mmCIF file of C-alpha atoms in Angstrom:
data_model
loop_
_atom_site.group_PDB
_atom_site.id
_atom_site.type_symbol
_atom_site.label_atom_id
_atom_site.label_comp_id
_atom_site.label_asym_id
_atom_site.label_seq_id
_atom_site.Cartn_x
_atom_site.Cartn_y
_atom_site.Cartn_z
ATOM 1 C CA UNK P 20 42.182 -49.765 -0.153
ATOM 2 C CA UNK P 21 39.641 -51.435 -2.271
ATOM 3 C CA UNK P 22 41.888 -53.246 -5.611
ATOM 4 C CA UNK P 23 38.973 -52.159 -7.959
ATOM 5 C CA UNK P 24 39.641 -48.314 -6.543
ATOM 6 C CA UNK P 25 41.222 -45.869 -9.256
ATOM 7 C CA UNK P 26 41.966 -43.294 -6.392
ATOM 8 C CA UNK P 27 43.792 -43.623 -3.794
ATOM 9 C CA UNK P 28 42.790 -43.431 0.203
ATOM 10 C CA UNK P 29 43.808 -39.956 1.192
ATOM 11 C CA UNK P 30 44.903 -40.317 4.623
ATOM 12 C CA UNK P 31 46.510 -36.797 5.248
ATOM 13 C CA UNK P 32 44.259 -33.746 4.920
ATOM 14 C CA UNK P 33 45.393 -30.208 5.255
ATOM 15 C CA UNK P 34 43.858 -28.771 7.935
ATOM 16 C CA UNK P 35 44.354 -25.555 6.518
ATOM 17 C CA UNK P 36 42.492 -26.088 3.373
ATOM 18 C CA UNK P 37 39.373 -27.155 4.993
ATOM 19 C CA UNK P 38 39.843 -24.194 7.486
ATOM 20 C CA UNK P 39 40.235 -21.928 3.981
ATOM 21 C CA UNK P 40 37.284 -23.759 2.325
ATOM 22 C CA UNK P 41 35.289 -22.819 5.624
ATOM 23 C CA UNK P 42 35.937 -19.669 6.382
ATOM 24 C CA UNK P 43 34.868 -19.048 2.248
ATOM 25 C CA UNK P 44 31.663 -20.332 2.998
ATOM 26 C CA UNK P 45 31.221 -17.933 6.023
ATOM 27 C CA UNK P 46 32.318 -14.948 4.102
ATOM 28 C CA UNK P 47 29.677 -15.980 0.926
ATOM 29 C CA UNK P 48 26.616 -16.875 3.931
ATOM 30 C CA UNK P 49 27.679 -13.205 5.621
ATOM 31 C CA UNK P 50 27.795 -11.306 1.939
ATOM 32 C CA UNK P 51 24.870 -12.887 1.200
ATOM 33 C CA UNK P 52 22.660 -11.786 4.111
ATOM 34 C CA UNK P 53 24.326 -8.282 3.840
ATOM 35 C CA UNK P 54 23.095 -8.285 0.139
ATOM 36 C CA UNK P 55 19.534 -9.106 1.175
ATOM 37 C CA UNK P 56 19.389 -6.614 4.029
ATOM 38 C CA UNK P 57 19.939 -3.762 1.523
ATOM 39 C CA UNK P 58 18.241 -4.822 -0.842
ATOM 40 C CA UNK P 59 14.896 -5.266 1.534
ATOM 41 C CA UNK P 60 15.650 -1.497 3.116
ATOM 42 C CA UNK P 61 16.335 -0.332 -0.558
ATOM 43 C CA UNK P 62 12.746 -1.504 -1.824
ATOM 44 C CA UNK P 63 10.595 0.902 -3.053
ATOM 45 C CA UNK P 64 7.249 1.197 -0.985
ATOM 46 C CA UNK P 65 3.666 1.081 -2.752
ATOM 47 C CA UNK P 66 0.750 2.866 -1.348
ATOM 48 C CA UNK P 67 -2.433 2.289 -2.664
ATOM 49 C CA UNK P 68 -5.143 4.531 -2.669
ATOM 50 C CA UNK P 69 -8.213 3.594 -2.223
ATOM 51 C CA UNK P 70 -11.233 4.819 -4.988
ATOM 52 C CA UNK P 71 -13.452 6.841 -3.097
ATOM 53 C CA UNK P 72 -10.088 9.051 -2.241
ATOM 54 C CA UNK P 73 -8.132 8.602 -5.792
ATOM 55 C CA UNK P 74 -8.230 11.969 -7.502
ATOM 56 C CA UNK P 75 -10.334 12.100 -10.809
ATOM 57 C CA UNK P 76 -9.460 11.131 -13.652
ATOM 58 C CA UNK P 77 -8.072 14.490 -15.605
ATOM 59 C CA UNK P 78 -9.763 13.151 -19.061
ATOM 60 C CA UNK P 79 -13.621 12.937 -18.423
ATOM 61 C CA UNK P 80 -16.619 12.800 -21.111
ATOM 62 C CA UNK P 81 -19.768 14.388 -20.148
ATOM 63 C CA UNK P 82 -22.179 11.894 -18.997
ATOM 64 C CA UNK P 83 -25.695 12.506 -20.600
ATOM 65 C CA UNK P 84 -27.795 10.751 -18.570
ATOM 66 C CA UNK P 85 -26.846 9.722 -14.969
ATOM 67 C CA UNK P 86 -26.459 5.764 -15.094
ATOM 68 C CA UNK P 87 -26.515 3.532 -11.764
ATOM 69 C CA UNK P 88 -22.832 4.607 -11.325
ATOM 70 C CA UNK P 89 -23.121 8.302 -11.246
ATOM 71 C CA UNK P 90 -22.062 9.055 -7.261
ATOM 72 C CA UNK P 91 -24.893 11.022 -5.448
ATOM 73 C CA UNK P 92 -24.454 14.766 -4.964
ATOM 74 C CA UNK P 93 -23.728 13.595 -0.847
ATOM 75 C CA UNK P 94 -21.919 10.540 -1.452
ATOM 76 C CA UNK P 95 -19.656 12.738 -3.224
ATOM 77 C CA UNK P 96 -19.021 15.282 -0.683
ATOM 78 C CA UNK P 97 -18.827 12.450 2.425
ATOM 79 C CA UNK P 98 -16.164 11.155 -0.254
ATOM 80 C CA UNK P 99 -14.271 14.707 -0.699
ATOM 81 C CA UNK P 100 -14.521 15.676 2.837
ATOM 82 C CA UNK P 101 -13.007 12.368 3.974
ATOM 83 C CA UNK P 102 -9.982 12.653 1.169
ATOM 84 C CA UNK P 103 -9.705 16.429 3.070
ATOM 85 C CA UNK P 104 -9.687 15.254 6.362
ATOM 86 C CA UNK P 105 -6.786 12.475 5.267
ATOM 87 C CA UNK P 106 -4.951 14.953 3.660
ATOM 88 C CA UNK P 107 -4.831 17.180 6.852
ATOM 89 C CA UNK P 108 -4.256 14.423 9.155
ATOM 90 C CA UNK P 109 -0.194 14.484 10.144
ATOM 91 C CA UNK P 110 1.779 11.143 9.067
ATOM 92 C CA UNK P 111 2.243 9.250 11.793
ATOM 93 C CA UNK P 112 6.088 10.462 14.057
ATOM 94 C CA UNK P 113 8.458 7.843 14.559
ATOM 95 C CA UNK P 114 9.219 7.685 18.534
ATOM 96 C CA UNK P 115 12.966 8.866 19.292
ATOM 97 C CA UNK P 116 15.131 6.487 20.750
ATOM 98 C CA UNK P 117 15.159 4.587 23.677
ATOM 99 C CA UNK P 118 18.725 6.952 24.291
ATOM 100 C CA UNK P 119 17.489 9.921 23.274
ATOM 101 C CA UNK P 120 14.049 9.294 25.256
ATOM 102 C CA UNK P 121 16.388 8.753 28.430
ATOM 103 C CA UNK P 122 18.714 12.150 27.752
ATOM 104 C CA UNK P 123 15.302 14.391 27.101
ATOM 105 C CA UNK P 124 14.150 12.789 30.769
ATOM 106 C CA UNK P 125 17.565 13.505 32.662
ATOM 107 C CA UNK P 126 17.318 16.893 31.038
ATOM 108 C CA UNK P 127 13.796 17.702 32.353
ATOM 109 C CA UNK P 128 14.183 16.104 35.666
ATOM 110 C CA UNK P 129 17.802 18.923 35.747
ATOM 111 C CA UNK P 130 15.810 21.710 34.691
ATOM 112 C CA UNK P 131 12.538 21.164 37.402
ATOM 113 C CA UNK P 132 15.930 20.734 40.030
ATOM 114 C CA UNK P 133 18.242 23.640 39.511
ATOM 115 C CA UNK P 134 14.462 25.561 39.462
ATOM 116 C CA UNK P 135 13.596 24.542 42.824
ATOM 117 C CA UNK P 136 17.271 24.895 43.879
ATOM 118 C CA UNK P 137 16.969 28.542 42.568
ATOM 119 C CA UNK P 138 13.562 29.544 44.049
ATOM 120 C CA UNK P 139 14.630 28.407 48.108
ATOM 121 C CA UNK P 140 17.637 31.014 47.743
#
């Protein structure tokens, strides 16, 4: 022990208060990366559409004279026919399961059985 030294050397430690102090700081790094898992499936998603398919404006003057950014009469309609064929178009399907893909096969490979079973008798 140095003489200069207000404290004193500690030479017993509690083994259980370092196990406590640890197992703490587990349960704050596991609450924290539970807290920023739901918060990052909670998040709002943005979709941004582009111009050419954004729906006009409601509140429109009447243009006088057609400037350099008045859309031609077939830009237009390639614009409006491709904002149709998006809005037709089916959202993309998430693909079941590998567990569900594996019962649908098992249940179509039973079926094409029991009907060959059934048309020999």
């Amino acid at each position: 022990m140095d003489p200069e030294s207000e404290k004193p050397l500690r030479l017993f430690v509690n083994p259980f208060t370092i196990w406590a102090q640890l197992a703490l700081k587990t349960q704050e790094a596991m609450w924290a990366s539970a807290h920023a898992a739901a918060v990052r499936a909670n998040s709002p998603r943005v979709a941004v559409i582009p111009t050419a398919d954004a729906p006009a404006p409601k509140a429109q003057a009447p243009a006088t004279e057609p400037g350099p950014s008045a859309a031609k009469p077939a830009e237009a309609m390639l614009a409006s026919a491709h904002a149709a064929a998006l809005r037709r178009a089916k959202a993309p399907v998430r693909q079941a399961s590998k567990a569900a893909r594996f019962k649908a096969t098992r249940a179509k490979l039973r079926i094409k059985t029991n009907a060959k079973r059934r048309g020999r008798r």
